mmCIF file of C-alpha atoms (C1' of nucleotides) in Angstrom:
data_model
loop_
_atom_site.group_PDB
_atom_site.id
_atom_site.type_symbol
_atom_site.label_atom_id
_atom_site.label_comp_id
_atom_site.label_asym_id
_atom_site.label_seq_id
_atom_site.Cartn_x
_atom_site.Cartn_y
_atom_site.Cartn_z
ATOM 1 C CA MET A 1 0.000 0.000 0.000
ATOM 2 C CA ASP A 2 1.811 3.111 -1.134
ATOM 3 C CA LYS A 3 -0.930 5.612 -0.448
ATOM 4 C CA LYS A 4 0.711 5.884 2.944
ATOM 5 C CA ASN A 5 3.942 7.200 1.495
ATOM 6 C CA LYS A 6 2.337 9.828 -0.675
ATOM 7 C CA PRO A 7 3.161 13.254 0.702
ATOM 8 C CA LEU A 8 0.286 14.949 2.444
ATOM 9 C CA SER A 9 -1.357 17.998 0.995
ATOM 10 C CA LYS A 10 -1.242 21.359 2.728
ATOM 11 C CA ASN A 11 -4.568 21.052 4.511
ATOM 12 C CA GLN A 12 -3.949 17.440 5.407
ATOM 13 C CA LYS A 13 -0.660 18.429 7.038
ATOM 14 C CA ILE A 14 -2.223 21.264 8.983
ATOM 15 C CA VAL A 15 -4.999 19.070 10.312
ATOM 16 C CA LEU A 16 -2.723 16.147 11.131
ATOM 17 C CA ASP A 17 -0.269 18.442 12.911
ATOM 18 C CA PHE A 18 -2.994 19.783 15.119
ATOM 19 C CA ILE A 19 -4.350 16.347 15.970
ATOM 20 C CA GLN A 20 -0.895 15.012 16.774
ATOM 21 C CA LYS A 21 -0.207 17.905 19.116
ATOM 22 C CA ASN A 22 -3.167 16.924 21.274
ATOM 23 C CA LYS A 23 -3.074 14.211 23.846
ATOM 24 C CA LYS A 24 -6.824 13.871 23.795
ATOM 25 C CA PRO A 25 -8.995 13.315 20.760
ATOM 26 C CA VAL A 26 -10.183 16.507 19.135
ATOM 27 C CA LYS A 27 -13.480 17.473 17.559
ATOM 28 C CA ALA A 28 -13.817 18.601 13.987
ATOM 29 C CA TYR A 29 -15.008 22.090 14.863
ATOM 30 C CA SER A 30 -12.305 22.452 17.450
ATOM 31 C CA ILE A 31 -9.785 21.654 14.748
ATOM 32 C CA LEU A 32 -11.456 24.204 12.527
ATOM 33 C CA SER A 33 -11.299 27.027 15.031
ATOM 34 C CA ASN A 34 -7.708 26.213 15.877
ATOM 35 C CA VAL A 35 -6.422 26.173 12.322
ATOM 36 C CA LYS A 36 -8.349 29.161 11.017
ATOM 37 C CA ARG A 37 -5.250 31.314 11.261
ATOM 38 C CA LYS A 38 -3.502 28.850 8.964
ATOM 39 C CA GLY A 39 -5.982 29.466 6.186
ATOM 40 C CA ILE A 40 -8.546 26.756 6.709
ATOM 41 C CA ASN A 41 -11.871 28.537 6.733
ATOM 42 C CA ALA A 42 -14.741 26.108 6.476
ATOM 43 C CA PRO A 43 -15.921 22.706 7.698
ATOM 44 C CA PRO A 44 -15.589 20.869 4.378
ATOM 45 C CA GLN A 45 -11.888 21.604 4.314
ATOM 46 C CA VAL A 46 -11.478 19.981 7.704
ATOM 47 C CA TYR A 47 -13.707 17.014 6.963
ATOM 48 C CA ARG A 48 -11.968 16.300 3.671
ATOM 49 C CA ALA A 49 -8.600 16.240 5.373
ATOM 50 C CA LEU A 50 -9.991 14.031 8.127
ATOM 51 C CA ASP A 51 -11.450 11.576 5.626
ATOM 52 C CA LYS A 52 -8.165 11.230 3.849
ATOM 53 C CA LEU A 53 -6.111 10.921 7.023
ATOM 54 C CA ILE A 54 -8.444 8.190 8.235
ATOM 55 C CA GLU A 55 -8.203 6.424 4.898
ATOM 56 C CA ILE A 56 -4.428 6.272 5.056
ATOM 57 C CA GLY A 57 -4.464 5.291 8.712
ATOM 58 C CA LYS A 58 -2.790 8.383 10.175
ATOM 59 C CA ILE A 59 -5.712 9.106 12.425
ATOM 60 C CA HIS A 60 -8.737 7.253 13.752
ATOM 61 C CA ARG A 61 -12.242 8.322 14.495
ATOM 62 C CA VAL A 62 -13.457 7.706 18.020
ATOM 63 C CA GLU A 63 -17.028 6.798 17.198
ATOM 64 C CA SER A 64 -18.545 7.227 20.625
ATOM 65 C CA GLN A 65 -17.142 10.748 20.884
ATOM 66 C CA ASN A 66 -17.336 12.057 17.330
ATOM 67 C CA SER A 67 -13.712 12.887 17.759
ATOM 68 C CA PHE A 68 -10.410 12.196 16.075
ATOM 69 C CA VAL A 69 -7.111 10.966 17.399
ATOM 70 C CA ALA A 70 -3.686 10.344 15.904
ATOM 71 C CA CYS A 71 -2.732 6.737 15.330
ATOM 72 C CA LYS A 72 -0.212 5.578 17.900
ATOM 73 C CA VAL A 73 0.364 2.128 16.485
ATOM 74 C CA SER A 74 3.282 2.177 14.097
ATOM 75 C CA ASP A 75 2.278 -0.844 12.078
ATOM 76 C CA CYS A 76 -1.377 0.055 11.901
ATOM 77 C CA ASP A 77 -1.333 -0.013 8.120
ATOM 78 C CA THR A 78 -5.062 -0.240 7.717
ATOM 79 C CA PRO A 79 -7.821 1.940 8.974
ATOM 80 C CA HIS A 80 -10.835 0.353 10.630
ATOM 81 C CA LYS A 81 -8.925 -2.041 12.798
ATOM 82 C CA THR A 82 -8.893 -0.166 16.031
ATOM 83 C CA ILE A 83 -9.032 -0.860 19.751
ATOM 84 C CA PHE A 84 -9.433 2.004 22.201
ATOM 85 C CA SER A 85 -9.901 2.453 25.883
ATOM 86 C CA ILE A 86 -11.880 5.492 26.881
ATOM 87 C CA CYS A 87 -12.033 6.990 30.340
ATOM 88 C CA ASN A 88 -15.576 7.939 31.263
ATOM 89 C CA SER A 89 -14.279 10.565 33.604
ATOM 90 C CA CYS A 90 -11.500 12.468 31.827
ATOM 91 C CA GLU A 91 -12.329 11.210 28.330
ATOM 92 C CA ILE A 92 -8.744 10.331 27.605
ATOM 93 C CA VAL A 93 -8.500 7.786 24.850
ATOM 94 C CA SER A 94 -5.671 5.286 24.485
ATOM 95 C CA GLU A 95 -5.086 3.014 21.580
ATOM 96 C CA ILE A 96 -4.641 -0.516 22.830
ATOM 97 C CA LYS A 97 -2.030 -2.746 21.314
ATOM 98 C CA ASP A 98 -2.717 -6.283 22.369
ATOM 99 C CA PRO A 99 -1.468 -8.839 19.872
ATOM 100 C CA LYS A 100 -3.671 -11.610 21.167
ATOM 101 C CA LEU A 101 -6.857 -9.587 21.030
ATOM 102 C CA PHE A 102 -5.777 -8.093 17.731
ATOM 103 C CA LYS A 103 -5.352 -11.525 16.176
ATOM 104 C CA GLN A 104 -8.619 -12.753 17.561
ATOM 105 C CA LEU A 105 -10.557 -9.871 16.111
ATOM 106 C CA LYS A 106 -8.785 -10.135 12.807
ATOM 107 C CA ASP A 107 -9.639 -13.821 12.523
ATOM 108 C CA PHE A 108 -13.150 -13.605 13.859
ATOM 109 C CA SER A 109 -15.900 -14.936 11.664
ATOM 110 C CA ASP A 110 -19.607 -15.071 12.350
ATOM 111 C CA ASN A 111 -22.093 -17.921 12.161
ATOM 112 C CA ASP A 112 -22.267 -17.638 8.400
ATOM 113 C CA GLY A 113 -18.518 -18.023 8.208
ATOM 114 C CA ILE A 114 -18.201 -14.429 7.125
ATOM 115 C CA LYS A 115 -14.870 -12.774 7.842
ATOM 116 C CA PHE A 116 -14.789 -9.065 8.333
ATOM 117 C CA ASP A 117 -12.762 -6.335 6.675
ATOM 118 C CA GLY A 118 -12.419 -4.289 9.806
ATOM 119 C CA TYR A 119 -13.620 -3.569 13.283
ATOM 120 C CA ASN A 120 -13.738 -0.914 15.923
ATOM 121 C CA LEU A 121 -13.610 -1.776 19.586
ATOM 122 C CA GLU A 122 -14.064 0.788 22.323
ATOM 123 C CA PHE A 123 -13.656 -0.080 25.992
ATOM 124 C CA PHE A 124 -15.216 2.194 28.597
ATOM 125 C CA GLY A 125 -14.027 2.575 32.155
ATOM 126 C CA THR A 126 -12.160 4.774 34.577
ATOM 127 C CA CYS A 127 -8.479 5.286 33.939
ATOM 128 C CA LYS A 128 -5.858 4.806 36.635
ATOM 129 C CA ALA A 129 -5.322 8.505 37.196
ATOM 130 C CA CYS A 130 -9.022 9.190 37.643
ATOM 131 C CA LYS A 131 -9.458 6.185 39.926
ATOM 132 C CA ASN A 132 -6.772 7.590 42.207
ATOM 133 C CA LYS A 133 -8.334 11.026 42.243
ATOM 134 C CA GLN A 134 -11.739 9.969 43.466
ATOM 135 C CA PRO A 135 -12.238 7.693 46.486
ATOM 136 C CA GLU A 136 -14.659 4.964 45.476
ATOM 137 C CA SER A 137 -17.474 6.434 47.579
ATOM 138 C CA THR A 138 -17.422 9.594 45.499
ATOM 139 C CA GLN A 139 -17.938 7.828 42.207
ATOM 140 C CA HIS A 140 -21.183 8.778 40.592
ATOM 141 C CA MET B 1 -31.167 -4.944 38.496
ATOM 142 C CA ASP B 2 -34.852 -4.201 38.676
ATOM 143 C CA LYS B 3 -34.885 -1.122 36.488
ATOM 144 C CA LYS B 4 -35.474 -3.588 33.700
ATOM 145 C CA ASN B 5 -38.777 -4.726 35.114
ATOM 146 C CA LYS B 6 -40.145 -1.271 35.639
ATOM 147 C CA PRO B 7 -42.974 -0.639 33.214
ATOM 148 C CA LEU B 8 -42.109 1.672 30.389
ATOM 149 C CA SER B 9 -43.646 5.088 30.086
ATOM 150 C CA LYS B 10 -45.907 6.030 27.201
ATOM 151 C CA ASN B 11 -43.215 7.611 25.057
ATOM 152 C CA GLN B 12 -40.724 4.906 25.870
ATOM 153 C CA LYS B 13 -43.205 2.288 24.692
ATOM 154 C CA ILE B 14 -43.958 4.121 21.482
ATOM 155 C CA VAL B 15 -40.298 4.507 20.635
ATOM 156 C CA LEU B 16 -39.386 0.947 21.586
ATOM 157 C CA ASP B 17 -42.296 -0.446 19.564
ATOM 158 C CA PHE B 18 -41.154 1.361 16.485
ATOM 159 C CA ILE B 19 -37.548 0.237 16.864
ATOM 160 C CA GLN B 20 -38.564 -3.366 17.415
ATOM 161 C CA LYS B 21 -40.692 -3.349 14.289
ATOM 162 C CA ASN B 22 -37.663 -2.567 12.180
ATOM 163 C CA LYS B 23 -35.146 -5.119 11.050
ATOM 164 C CA LYS B 24 -32.542 -2.465 10.436
ATOM 165 C CA PRO B 25 -31.374 0.126 12.900
ATOM 166 C CA VAL B 26 -33.331 3.339 12.772
ATOM 167 C CA LYS B 27 -32.293 6.956 13.077
ATOM 168 C CA ALA B 28 -33.638 9.287 15.716
ATOM 169 C CA TYR B 29 -35.323 11.619 13.247
ATOM 170 C CA SER B 30 -36.800 8.707 11.374
ATOM 171 C CA ILE B 31 -38.325 7.555 14.633
ATOM 172 C CA LEU B 32 -39.622 11.050 15.201
ATOM 173 C CA SER B 33 -41.345 11.357 11.847
ATOM 174 C CA ASN B 34 -42.842 7.897 12.195
ATOM 175 C CA VAL B 35 -44.327 8.412 15.637
ATOM 176 C CA LYS B 36 -45.596 11.937 15.169
ATOM 177 C CA ARG B 37 -49.117 10.664 14.712
ATOM 178 C CA LYS B 38 -48.825 9.033 18.130
ATOM 179 C CA GLY B 39 -48.275 12.349 19.828
ATOM 180 C CA ILE B 40 -44.525 12.646 19.938
ATOM 181 C CA ASN B 41 -43.760 16.045 18.505
ATOM 182 C CA ALA B 42 -40.177 17.031 19.107
ATOM 183 C CA PRO B 43 -36.645 15.615 19.163
ATOM 184 C CA PRO B 44 -36.122 15.804 22.931
ATOM 185 C CA GLN B 45 -39.026 13.442 23.465
ATOM 186 C CA VAL B 46 -37.398 10.895 21.218
ATOM 187 C CA TYR B 47 -33.923 11.314 22.611
ATOM 188 C CA ARG B 48 -35.129 11.017 26.189
ATOM 189 C CA ALA B 49 -36.878 7.772 25.422
ATOM 190 C CA LEU B 50 -33.804 6.512 23.593
ATOM 191 C CA ASP B 51 -31.549 7.367 26.518
ATOM 192 C CA LYS B 52 -33.729 5.472 28.925
ATOM 193 C CA LEU B 53 -34.150 2.464 26.655
ATOM 194 C CA ILE B 54 -30.391 2.284 26.229
ATOM 195 C CA GLU B 55 -29.890 2.568 29.964
ATOM 196 C CA ILE B 56 -32.132 -0.400 30.670
ATOM 197 C CA GLY B 57 -30.633 -2.394 27.823
ATOM 198 C CA LYS B 58 -33.713 -2.644 25.592
ATOM 199 C CA ILE B 59 -31.946 -1.023 22.699
ATOM 200 C CA HIS B 60 -28.394 -0.282 21.662
ATOM 201 C CA ARG B 61 -26.838 2.582 19.837
ATOM 202 C CA VAL B 62 -24.887 1.707 16.716
ATOM 203 C CA GLU B 63 -22.130 4.251 17.079
ATOM 204 C CA SER B 64 -20.801 4.183 13.554
ATOM 205 C CA GLN B 65 -24.274 4.841 12.154
ATOM 206 C CA ASN B 66 -25.858 7.147 14.717
ATOM 207 C CA SER B 67 -28.676 4.678 14.751
ATOM 208 C CA PHE B 68 -30.575 2.562 17.225
ATOM 209 C CA VAL B 69 -31.466 -1.091 17.251
ATOM 210 C CA ALA B 70 -33.468 -3.353 19.535
ATOM 211 C CA CYS B 71 -31.486 -5.702 21.729
ATOM 212 C CA LYS B 72 -31.690 -9.253 20.452
ATOM 213 C CA VAL B 73 -29.751 -10.891 23.234
ATOM 214 C CA SER B 74 -32.115 -12.044 25.940
ATOM 215 C CA ASP B 75 -29.610 -12.037 28.772
ATOM 216 C CA CYS B 76 -28.017 -8.779 27.805
ATOM 217 C CA ASP B 77 -28.760 -7.271 31.187
ATOM 218 C CA THR B 78 -26.340 -4.419 30.893
ATOM 219 C CA PRO B 79 -25.966 -1.751 28.304
ATOM 220 C CA HIS B 80 -22.561 -1.009 26.881
ATOM 221 C CA LYS B 81 -21.511 -4.584 26.327
ATOM 222 C CA THR B 82 -22.272 -4.962 22.681
ATOM 223 C CA ILE B 83 -20.908 -6.764 19.652
ATOM 224 C CA PHE B 84 -22.304 -6.013 16.207
ATOM 225 C CA SER B 85 -21.592 -6.943 12.668
ATOM 226 C CA ILE B 86 -22.416 -4.305 10.117
ATOM 227 C CA CYS B 87 -22.739 -4.848 6.401
ATOM 228 C CA ASN B 88 -21.030 -2.094 4.450
ATOM 229 C CA SER B 89 -23.343 -2.683 1.565
ATOM 230 C CA CYS B 90 -26.881 -3.035 2.920
ATOM 231 C CA GLU B 91 -26.122 -1.611 6.369
ATOM 232 C CA ILE B 92 -27.889 -4.445 8.121
ATOM 233 C CA VAL B 93 -26.693 -4.799 11.666
ATOM 234 C CA SER B 94 -26.663 -8.051 13.608
ATOM 235 C CA GLU B 95 -25.930 -8.470 17.242
ATOM 236 C CA ILE B 96 -23.310 -11.152 17.688
ATOM 237 C CA LYS B 97 -23.591 -13.617 20.488
ATOM 238 C CA ASP B 98 -20.286 -15.370 20.859
ATOM 239 C CA PRO B 99 -19.660 -16.604 24.411
ATOM 240 C CA LYS B 100 -15.940 -16.919 23.943
ATOM 241 C CA LEU B 101 -15.474 -13.432 22.565
ATOM 242 C CA PHE B 102 -17.942 -12.100 25.103
ATOM 243 C CA LYS B 103 -15.957 -13.549 27.986
ATOM 244 C CA GLN B 104 -12.699 -12.303 26.583
ATOM 245 C CA LEU B 105 -13.930 -8.761 26.289
ATOM 246 C CA LYS B 106 -15.532 -8.855 29.704
ATOM 247 C CA ASP B 107 -12.291 -10.004 31.300
ATOM 248 C CA PHE B 108 -9.961 -7.818 29.312
ATOM 249 C CA SER B 109 -7.679 -5.534 31.266
ATOM 250 C CA ASP B 110 -5.122 -3.092 29.946
ATOM 251 C CA ASN B 111 -1.459 -2.615 30.790
ATOM 252 C CA ASP B 112 -2.337 -0.781 33.983
ATOM 253 C CA GLY B 113 -4.446 -3.723 35.062
ATOM 254 C CA ILE B 114 -7.570 -1.657 34.594
ATOM 255 C CA LYS B 115 -10.745 -3.592 33.943
ATOM 256 C CA PHE B 116 -13.487 -1.949 31.990
ATOM 257 C CA ASP B 117 -17.145 -1.370 32.741
ATOM 258 C CA GLY B 118 -18.252 -1.873 29.184
ATOM 259 C CA TYR B 119 -17.311 -2.052 25.562
ATOM 260 C CA ASN B 120 -18.700 -1.686 22.104
ATOM 261 C CA LEU B 121 -17.371 -3.739 19.227
ATOM 262 C CA GLU B 122 -18.447 -3.207 15.647
ATOM 263 C CA PHE B 123 -17.305 -5.483 12.837
ATOM 264 C CA PHE B 124 -17.506 -4.218 9.264
ATOM 265 C CA GLY B 125 -17.810 -6.386 6.190
ATOM 266 C CA THR B 126 -20.137 -7.664 3.519
ATOM 267 C CA CYS B 127 -22.965 -9.895 4.636
ATOM 268 C CA LYS B 128 -23.718 -13.213 2.996
ATOM 269 C CA ALA B 129 -26.721 -11.940 1.077
ATOM 270 C CA CYS B 130 -24.794 -8.996 -0.367
ATOM 271 C CA LYS B 131 -21.817 -11.190 -1.243
ATOM 272 C CA ASN B 132 -24.090 -13.414 -3.295
ATOM 273 C CA LYS B 133 -25.679 -10.479 -5.073
ATOM 274 C CA GLN B 134 -22.473 -8.993 -6.414
ATOM 275 C CA PRO B 135 -19.859 -11.049 -8.273
ATOM 276 C CA GLU B 136 -16.467 -10.270 -6.786
ATOM 277 C CA SER B 137 -15.363 -8.292 -9.854
ATOM 278 C CA THR B 138 -18.169 -5.822 -9.276
ATOM 279 C CA GLN B 139 -17.167 -4.995 -5.758
ATOM 280 C CA HIS B 140 -16.104 -1.424 -5.372
ATOM 281 C "C1'" DT C 1 -51.879 10.373 53.679
ATOM 282 C "C1'" DC C 2 -49.738 13.991 52.016
ATOM 283 C "C1'" DA C 3 -45.393 16.440 51.153
ATOM 284 C "C1'" DA C 4 -41.137 15.850 48.961
ATOM 285 C "C1'" DA C 5 -38.490 13.776 45.539
ATOM 286 C "C1'" DT C 6 -38.102 11.675 41.300
ATOM 287 C "C1'" DT C 7 -39.421 10.730 36.744
ATOM 288 C "C1'" DA C 8 -41.716 11.900 32.646
ATOM 289 C "C1'" DT C 9 -43.824 15.184 29.461
ATOM 290 C "C1'" DG C 10 -44.328 19.145 26.206
ATOM 291 C "C1'" DT C 11 -42.303 22.985 23.900
ATOM 292 C "C1'" DT C 12 -39.197 26.444 21.787
ATOM 293 C "C1'" DA C 13 -34.936 27.461 20.545
ATOM 294 C "C1'" DT C 14 -30.329 26.426 19.548
ATOM 295 C "C1'" DA C 15 -25.968 23.839 19.521
ATOM 296 C "C1'" DT C 16 -23.184 20.470 17.250
ATOM 297 C "C1'" DT C 17 -21.747 17.515 13.612
ATOM 298 C "C1'" DA C 18 -21.488 16.692 8.734
ATOM 299 C "C1'" DT C 19 -22.332 17.050 3.708
ATOM 300 C "C1'" DA C 20 -24.106 18.933 -0.997
ATOM 301 C "C1'" DA C 21 -22.995 21.521 -4.677
ATOM 302 C "C1'" DC C 22 -20.345 24.346 -7.533
ATOM 303 C "C1'" DA C 23 -16.262 26.811 -9.306
ATOM 304 C "C1'" DC C 24 -11.633 26.620 -9.599
ATOM 305 C "C1'" DT C 25 -6.436 25.052 -9.137
ATOM 306 C "C1'" DA C 26 -2.374 21.892 -8.960
ATOM 307 C "C1'" DC C 27 -0.238 18.196 -10.413
ATOM 308 C "C1'" DA C 28 0.743 13.549 -12.574
ATOM 309 C "C1'" DC C 29 0.881 11.003 -16.614
ATOM 310 C "C1'" DT C 30 1.451 9.317 -21.434
ATOM 311 C "C1'" DA D 1 -0.531 19.571 -24.632
ATOM 312 C "C1'" DG D 2 -4.463 17.333 -23.086
ATOM 313 C "C1'" DT D 3 -6.824 14.528 -19.923
ATOM 314 C "C1'" DG D 4 -7.652 12.602 -15.437
ATOM 315 C "C1'" DT D 5 -7.330 12.710 -10.548
ATOM 316 C "C1'" DA D 6 -6.847 14.906 -6.295
ATOM 317 C "C1'" DG D 7 -7.027 19.024 -3.761
ATOM 318 C "C1'" DT D 8 -8.854 23.739 -2.603
ATOM 319 C "C1'" DG D 9 -12.195 27.444 -1.453
ATOM 320 C "C1'" DT D 10 -16.828 28.879 -0.630
ATOM 321 C "C1'" DT D 11 -21.800 29.186 0.407
ATOM 322 C "C1'" DA D 12 -25.520 27.021 1.939
ATOM 323 C "C1'" DT D 13 -27.907 23.511 4.251
ATOM 324 C "C1'" DA D 14 -28.755 18.835 6.117
ATOM 325 C "C1'" DA D 15 -28.623 15.773 9.981
ATOM 326 C "C1'" DT D 16 -27.876 14.847 14.746
ATOM 327 C "C1'" DA D 17 -28.389 16.245 19.506
ATOM 328 C "C1'" DT D 18 -29.111 19.124 23.653
ATOM 329 C "C1'" DA D 19 -30.312 23.390 26.696
ATOM 330 C "C1'" DA D 20 -33.632 25.413 29.177
ATOM 331 C "C1'" DC D 21 -37.922 26.061 31.094
ATOM 332 C "C1'" DA D 22 -42.700 24.988 32.483
ATOM 333 C "C1'" DT D 23 -45.748 21.494 33.907
ATOM 334 C "C1'" DA D 24 -47.741 16.865 35.086
ATOM 335 C "C1'" DA D 25 -47.534 12.088 36.848
ATOM 336 C "C1'" DT D 26 -45.598 8.818 39.941
ATOM 337 C "C1'" DT D 27 -43.209 6.950 43.716
ATOM 338 C "C1'" DT D 28 -41.908 6.816 48.249
ATOM 339 C "C1'" DG D 29 -41.411 7.146 52.821
ATOM 340 C "C1'" DA D 30 -42.176 9.854 57.385
#
DNA sequence: TCAAATTATGTTATATTATAACACTACACT
DNA sequence: AGTGTAGTGTTATAATATAACATAATTTGA
């Protein structure tokens, strides 16, 4: 797949840069307002860049948040094969790299024997940092 | 958990009925337009019912589609523990019941030893029916 | 049993997320 | 040089979701 090695366009670079700078996933309109001074003026410009960056696997969409996060997995050569953990409290998202789980999802087939092209798995819980912050009695 | 046995309210019933009648997941505004004649007039009424139905596990949200589907798994007593397969072509969604995968996801913990409260897994592919319809050369 | 708390309803307005449509530009390729 | 593909810029609008407020129904427990 050599789409990955194609140089990014101007807008794609701007959007990717901004996403990579952020620890947490970012929203499309937050990207927009933050890159306005770089000459990106309107939603379609952002969404086009996002679509392409997702396609080439540089970023992922966090479905449950409508947000976007840079890919942290170096050999993640395909989009749509993603495993995230999401903290309900601080909303930090981490990409999980677990070879065993990865393999299992890749090889999974349903009752009809159908194998799948991709998957998205999102785990929800409370991250370590947030667990330490709040004594268990305070959890809502 | 006895929330499940609580009788549903009027609007909750109307919304659940409509979702259960549909084989495919339905969108919030499609629900709205279809239940207007039953006295539901505005989006908040639909979204409130949806929220509650999700909370008690009667329906699930299909994150990648912004759509809602009735729960098909009888012992699915908790929300947010869902596995779906989604056909890229016809968009039919099936809830997957695979005890092995289920257990694995339930027991999964990350590098920090954190266990999760819930998860959502969506597989993407082409369902059997759609595979039969289109000879492989025609696939886009 | 009745007052308080909780849950649900109805409504208007608005916020948030995403795409359609059209005109134009940059670049790759043979 | 001409044609195709990808990218850009712009306006408008579609689609999804929630805020905020007023009121009614229901549970519940002192």
